[in-house]
Every structure is written in structure tokens, then in C-alpha cells.
Amino acid sequence: MIIRPATATDHDAIWTLLHDVFRAGETYAVDPAITKADALDYWVKASAATYVAEADGRIVGTYYIKTNQPGGGAHICNCGYIVSPAARGQGLARQMCEASQERARAMGYRAMQFNFVLSSNAGAVRLWHKLGFTTVGTIPDAFDHPKVGMVDAYVMHKALAG
Amino acid sequence: MIIRPATATDHDAIWTLLHDVFRAGETYAVDPAITKADALDYWVKASAATYVAEADGRIVGTYYIKTNQPGGGAHICNCGYIVSPAARGQGLARQMCEASQERARAMGYRAMQFNFVLSSNAGAVRLWHKLGFTTVGTIPDAFDHPKVGMVDAYVMHKALAG
């Protein structure tokens, strides 16, 4: 398994990953009806860097790194991660998150922030805590989950050591 | 003093207000070098509604209402407010915030969230608390303030009663 920068030839494979997650509408605050073009804008064009995880020539995961706030907030990055259904349970989210922290540090970011981690996404919450992220905020009833109704969202933060 | 929806003929006056605040870089996470076109995109085009406060035929304040997160987060709005230097200390920020809550409620939003209230902006923090907002998050060293260095940013939230 290698993690490498995404190229234009990866866009269809990235869209396949985004499509399933965004259409389900259970983890990202994205319009479930988002178009392919808008989804790729969100994941690739609006990001400072986008990576893919490749195993046996197939794209099994992707993540982005983007500046979370411009101006005086530009030293903090935001990242998003997606693992293909077939590749779940093999530690790929952890690998991608660790790789993204190393990469973000090299890009000059001093901290990483997740703006909207749903309380219903227990696996993600547990993993981010394990990887050293702190919950610095809880937005009540922040997300209308299609299966469980209103759930809170956490703001999570980790300083990136120099 | 009246608060009314902004029209295209207000854009120059809105830009004058935005210009001073954004160039100073002390309160909004916006690139201080932002262009007029990008600033108006941020304040007007990306918003669900933009209002101006007018006194004696002059624009003395402005605010926007936008959907804070798409998809499952679309029931929460975000707002931003600017008062002209000449009109400060007269309760205009309070008036605009109260008007925005009423308007947001009428537009169907169920809560209002400020994503990035700087701890150095003590007047704003005090006013939002007075108006019923709760600090639901604190992002450490979130903003590099040109005069005081790194300051925290608060996430503030208020449910809008039906």
C-alpha cells in the first residue's frame, strides 16, 4: 500500500469514493446530491494537497489537506479522509491521518483541526482521540443524520510539533 | 435608522465597511489583501441574505446570513456583522444581531453559529453572551493577531426558538 499525491487521472477513482460517502449523507456536511464536478472541487481544487492510497493498482483511500481559515488563521489546516468499503478495518484511516500530519507539518502548518466530527461517527472519534486530537468544541444538534436524527458535532484539534 | 436588504447599489458602501475591517486583519479570518470582488463574494454572493443599516441616507452597518454547513448541517446559519467606525457605541451591533436572529428564524434556520469569534475581540464576546449565545468551543492559538499575537477563537451558538 502506498500513499501518493493525487493526479488528474485519479479523479474518477476519487469520485467513486466520494460518491458513496456523500450520497449516504451520514458523515460529511455535504449536500448528498452534490455533482461530481462540485465534489472534486471540494476535495481537490479547494485543497492545498490531495493524496490517494493505492493497493495493487487500485485506489482504496483518499485525503485532502487545506488551509482551515485564511488570513490570521492560515497556520491551521483541515483534513478529510475516506477509506473504500473494501479496505476498511485495516488501519488505513490511521495511516492516512498520520501521513497527513507529517505532510501538513512539512507544508508549514502548526496545527490540524477537524471542524465537524459527528458524535454518531464513533469509530472516527475514537481514532482521532487515539492519534492525539483533543475535542475543543461540541456543537449541539449540529447534523440531521438520516438514520439517527439530530447528532452533535465535535471540533477536534491537534498541535503539530515542529 | 433602518435595517433593510442590500441591493447592488449598496455594494460600494458595503465594500468601504469591509475594506477597513479586512485590511486591519484583527477580527475576521480573511486575507487582509482580499480584493473588492472577492470580499463582496464572501459577504453578499455566498450568503443567503445580506442587509445594510442606513441612517440619514448613509450605510453605517451591514450583516449577512448564510447556511453554515450544507447537507445535514443546513439548519444552522452563520452571520457576520460590521459597524462603521462613525456609528460605533450606539447599539447597532446589538440591533443587527437581533434583526438577524429574527430574519434567520423566518428563513427556517433552527440555530445560529459564529465559527470564529476572537478572544481579543472582547466587546463582541461580551455582546454575544448578553444576546444569549453560548461558547461551545475554544480553538487554541487559532488566529495570529497583528498586534497581540496568537489568540484563541471561540465557537458560539444559539438555538433560535420556533
mmCIF file of N, CA and C in Angstrom, chain A residues 15 18-26 31-36:
data_model
loop_
_atom_site.group_PDB
_atom_site.id
_atom_site.type_symbol
_atom_site.label_atom_id
_atom_site.label_comp_id
_atom_site.label_asym_id
_atom_site.label_seq_id
_atom_site.Cartn_x
_atom_site.Cartn_y
_atom_site.Cartn_z
ATOM 1 N N TRP A 15 -13.720 10.197 -7.155
ATOM 2 C CA TRP A 15 -15.169 10.446 -7.196
ATOM 3 C C TRP A 15 -15.959 9.207 -6.765
ATOM 4 N N LEU A 18 -15.845 9.359 -3.040
ATOM 5 C CA LEU A 18 -16.644 10.480 -2.522
ATOM 6 C C LEU A 18 -18.134 10.202 -2.716
ATOM 7 N N HIS A 19 -18.476 9.702 -3.891
ATOM 8 C CA HIS A 19 -19.868 9.457 -4.267
ATOM 9 C C HIS A 19 -20.596 8.659 -3.199
ATOM 10 N N ASP A 20 -20.010 7.525 -2.828
ATOM 11 C CA ASP A 20 -20.690 6.642 -1.875
ATOM 12 C C ASP A 20 -20.883 7.334 -0.528
ATOM 13 N N VAL A 21 -19.851 8.022 -0.065
ATOM 14 C CA VAL A 21 -19.908 8.660 1.254
ATOM 15 C C VAL A 21 -20.840 9.871 1.244
ATOM 16 N N PHE A 22 -20.733 10.700 0.205
ATOM 17 C CA PHE A 22 -21.559 11.908 0.155
ATOM 18 C C PHE A 22 -23.033 11.560 -0.079
ATOM 19 N N ARG A 23 -23.300 10.602 -0.959
ATOM 20 C CA ARG A 23 -24.698 10.217 -1.228
ATOM 21 C C ARG A 23 -25.363 9.677 0.043
ATOM 22 N N ALA A 24 -24.598 8.937 0.849
ATOM 23 C CA ALA A 24 -25.162 8.384 2.088
ATOM 24 C C ALA A 24 -25.513 9.511 3.061
ATOM 25 N N GLY A 25 -24.741 10.605 3.062
ATOM 26 C CA GLY A 25 -25.068 11.773 3.886
ATOM 27 C C GLY A 25 -24.984 11.519 5.372
ATOM 28 N N GLU A 26 -24.127 10.601 5.788
ATOM 29 C CA GLU A 26 -24.085 10.226 7.204
ATOM 30 C C GLU A 26 -22.855 10.720 7.951
ATOM 31 N N ASP A 31 -23.932 18.383 0.627
ATOM 32 C CA ASP A 31 -25.221 18.094 0.010
ATOM 33 C C ASP A 31 -25.160 16.696 -0.602
ATOM 34 N N PRO A 32 -26.021 15.766 -0.162
ATOM 35 C CA PRO A 32 -25.969 14.398 -0.699
ATOM 36 C C PRO A 32 -26.146 14.352 -2.221
ATOM 37 N N ALA A 33 -26.746 15.390 -2.802
ATOM 38 C CA ALA A 33 -26.966 15.418 -4.259
ATOM 39 C C ALA A 33 -25.829 16.118 -5.002
ATOM 40 N N ILE A 34 -24.717 16.375 -4.329
ATOM 41 C CA ILE A 34 -23.592 17.096 -4.944
ATOM 42 C C ILE A 34 -23.170 16.439 -6.278
ATOM 43 N N THR A 35 -22.800 17.273 -7.241
ATOM 44 C CA THR A 35 -22.347 16.742 -8.535
ATOM 45 C C THR A 35 -20.893 16.281 -8.440
ATOM 46 N N LYS A 36 -20.476 15.507 -9.415
ATOM 47 C CA LYS A 36 -19.083 15.057 -9.481
ATOM 48 C C LYS A 36 -18.134 16.256 -9.530
#
